[in-house]
XYZ file of C-alpha atoms in Angstrom:
220
model
C -0.046 0.083 0.016
C 3.083 2.299 -0.039
C 3.473 1.965 -3.816
C 7.037 0.643 -3.371
C 9.115 -0.353 -6.469
C 11.305 -2.796 -4.724
C 12.420 -4.418 -1.503
C 16.182 -4.772 -0.875
C 17.811 -6.891 1.856
C 21.109 -8.533 2.718
C 22.182 -11.858 4.058
C 25.392 -13.762 4.160
C 26.500 -16.482 1.840
C 27.031 -18.871 4.757
C 23.305 -18.732 5.614
C 21.941 -21.192 3.016
C 18.440 -21.284 4.619
C 18.029 -17.475 4.376
C 19.294 -17.634 0.721
C 16.848 -20.344 -0.147
C 13.931 -18.526 1.376
C 14.789 -15.310 -0.435
C 15.060 -17.028 -3.787
C 11.809 -19.071 -3.187
C 10.022 -15.766 -2.521
C 11.039 -13.857 -5.687
C 14.241 -12.188 -4.579
C 17.211 -12.064 -6.888
C 20.877 -11.503 -6.072
C 22.099 -8.051 -7.146
C 25.502 -7.799 -5.552
C 28.134 -9.758 -3.556
C 30.322 -8.041 -1.101
C 33.072 -10.227 0.337
C 33.841 -9.322 3.985
C 37.487 -9.535 5.264
C 39.311 -9.178 8.500
C 42.907 -8.208 9.407
C 44.657 -9.591 12.461
C 46.287 -6.275 13.427
C 49.019 -7.929 15.582
C 50.314 -9.875 12.537
C 50.582 -6.858 10.291
C 54.203 -5.981 9.365
C 54.041 -2.355 8.168
C 57.750 -2.355 7.194
C 56.798 -4.287 4.090
C 55.107 -1.158 2.798
C 57.656 1.429 3.794
C 58.925 1.948 0.339
C 55.503 2.558 -1.053
C 54.655 5.042 1.748
C 57.835 6.827 1.219
C 57.221 6.978 -2.484
C 53.788 8.463 -1.966
C 55.166 11.107 0.474
C 57.923 11.945 -2.058
C 55.227 12.649 -4.650
C 53.922 15.540 -2.480
C 51.073 13.608 -0.627
C 50.976 14.068 3.073
C 48.610 11.800 5.115
C 47.050 13.499 8.089
C 44.425 12.399 10.619
C 41.236 14.332 10.672
C 42.021 15.360 14.177
C 45.113 17.111 12.839
C 43.108 18.735 10.062
C 40.523 20.001 12.529
C 43.309 21.965 14.189
C 45.069 23.128 10.942
C 42.378 23.588 8.342
C 39.479 26.116 9.082
C 37.546 24.490 6.203
C 38.021 20.963 7.291
C 34.374 20.185 7.564
C 33.409 21.281 4.090
C 36.570 19.787 2.523
C 35.958 16.459 4.292
C 32.382 16.494 3.231
C 33.138 17.184 -0.360
C 35.847 14.489 -0.474
C 33.580 11.873 1.103
C 30.654 12.582 -1.266
C 32.932 12.451 -4.345
C 34.498 9.222 -3.165
C 31.126 7.661 -2.156
C 29.753 8.413 -5.719
C 32.213 5.858 -7.057
C 31.458 3.012 -4.526
C 29.764 0.201 -6.357
C 26.039 0.189 -5.688
C 22.812 -1.089 -7.267
C 21.174 2.267 -6.810
C 22.004 5.753 -8.095
C 24.174 7.749 -5.651
C 22.342 10.386 -3.614
C 24.649 12.769 -1.682
C 24.114 12.872 1.968
C 22.897 16.269 3.217
C 25.615 18.170 5.047
C 23.527 18.158 8.271
C 23.245 14.358 8.168
C 26.943 14.009 7.636
C 27.702 16.270 10.661
C 25.380 14.114 12.830
C 27.524 11.130 11.890
C 30.550 13.003 13.357
C 28.853 13.210 16.661
C 28.148 9.379 16.908
C 29.766 7.254 19.573
C 31.746 5.316 16.987
C 33.314 8.274 15.323
C 37.201 8.423 15.726
C 38.730 11.607 14.367
C 42.237 10.298 15.006
C 41.196 7.227 13.032
C 40.339 8.980 9.880
C 43.316 9.504 7.586
C 43.149 11.974 4.701
C 45.715 12.295 1.971
C 46.425 15.948 1.267
C 48.216 17.278 -1.763
C 50.887 19.931 -1.296
C 50.447 20.624 2.401
C 53.147 22.899 4.141
C 53.415 24.600 7.479
C 51.210 27.548 6.417
C 48.635 25.978 4.052
C 46.590 22.838 3.485
C 46.388 21.566 -0.059
C 43.551 19.752 -1.801
C 42.130 16.609 -0.246
C 42.947 13.619 -2.402
C 41.692 10.596 -0.550
C 40.409 9.179 2.728
C 40.282 6.024 4.781
C 38.203 6.128 7.943
C 37.888 3.733 10.848
C 35.054 3.480 13.298
C 34.789 1.926 16.768
C 32.581 -0.935 17.743
C 30.339 -0.525 20.689
C 30.039 -4.400 20.879
C 33.808 -5.094 20.834
C 36.365 -2.632 22.119
C 39.149 -4.610 20.451
C 37.683 -4.275 16.936
C 37.524 -1.391 14.446
C 35.621 -1.218 11.195
C 36.663 0.497 7.998
C 33.968 2.938 6.984
C 35.114 4.326 3.730
C 38.341 4.236 1.662
C 38.653 6.001 -1.635
C 40.714 8.410 -3.655
C 39.585 11.112 -6.098
C 39.926 10.046 -9.701
C 42.743 12.340 -10.596
C 44.905 10.949 -7.775
C 44.342 7.277 -8.390
C 46.935 4.689 -9.452
C 49.600 6.331 -7.255
C 49.579 4.110 -4.167
C 47.653 6.605 -2.104
C 44.930 4.241 -0.984
C 47.417 1.656 0.282
C 49.441 4.255 2.049
C 46.423 5.683 3.839
C 45.411 2.156 4.972
C 48.901 1.487 6.210
C 48.601 4.602 8.392
C 45.215 3.419 9.645
C 46.550 -0.038 10.568
C 49.537 1.493 12.434
C 46.982 3.566 14.396
C 45.082 0.425 15.285
C 48.307 -1.229 16.429
C 49.068 1.742 18.695
C 45.519 1.361 20.241
C 46.238 -2.407 20.662
C 43.211 -3.230 18.485
C 43.051 -6.970 17.540
C 40.965 -6.846 14.369
C 39.890 -4.564 11.569
C 36.803 -5.648 9.725
C 35.629 -4.397 6.284
C 33.769 -5.413 3.130
C 33.926 -4.603 -0.524
C 32.081 -5.238 -3.610
C 33.844 -8.337 -5.175
C 35.061 -6.496 -8.382
C 36.180 -3.334 -6.527
C 39.947 -2.818 -6.666
C 39.879 -1.891 -2.920
C 39.215 -5.530 -2.200
C 42.458 -6.553 -3.852
C 44.295 -3.837 -1.910
C 42.948 -5.264 1.314
C 44.067 -8.771 0.420
C 47.527 -7.405 -0.376
C 47.609 -5.883 3.102
C 46.840 -9.252 4.685
C 43.062 -9.097 5.236
C 41.654 -12.585 5.250
C 38.422 -13.324 3.469
C 35.197 -13.950 5.440
C 31.750 -15.037 4.254
C 30.470 -12.484 1.802
C 27.310 -10.299 2.170
C 24.822 -10.811 -0.495
C 22.371 -8.182 -1.584
C 18.917 -9.310 -2.806
C 16.080 -7.320 -4.417
C 12.491 -8.203 -5.060
C 10.536 -6.057 -7.581
C 7.219 -4.962 -6.313
C 5.986 -3.544 -9.690
C 6.265 -4.717 -13.252
C 8.576 -2.311 -15.229
């Protein structure tokens, strides 16, 4: 009675009863998102020192959002613009709709927000100025498990891609987790997303994938 076009839901591929029920009731799979987990204590960041140094030598500095809040008076708008541009390229079965700024700000007030766990790549930063924001990786806390963090978003603006920036940002984030004595970082990615391969290169171990299903409510 709401004139809906479709119902969308998620389940995991290791839940065969749920998958069978969805298929039997007219749902079809629309996306697969492998989950993965990093055992932080096993991570050897020295393996990636050369890549991180190469990124730094190219003029990219990686700063935490906490640092940018103190150095960049326009940090909020710049972070919002970066996140929306990156989010627009995250694989999805639905057209991208930018989050209103007020909703974005609300997320920064949540209990899982870690400003020192958000790492932003900045182009051409010096002591007196902050250059353009090039990319971001953000970690969020878990209220259920204090020894686990979740990757919320990782991405690089198109003009800065293929330069190792995403990997360098994630190395910074993992080092941050090690300093906090975090045991695990969990994340998930659409299976054809290049970010999934970066995570595997860093040592993330695959977990059962999330499956997105959709049921059409009207004939198109």
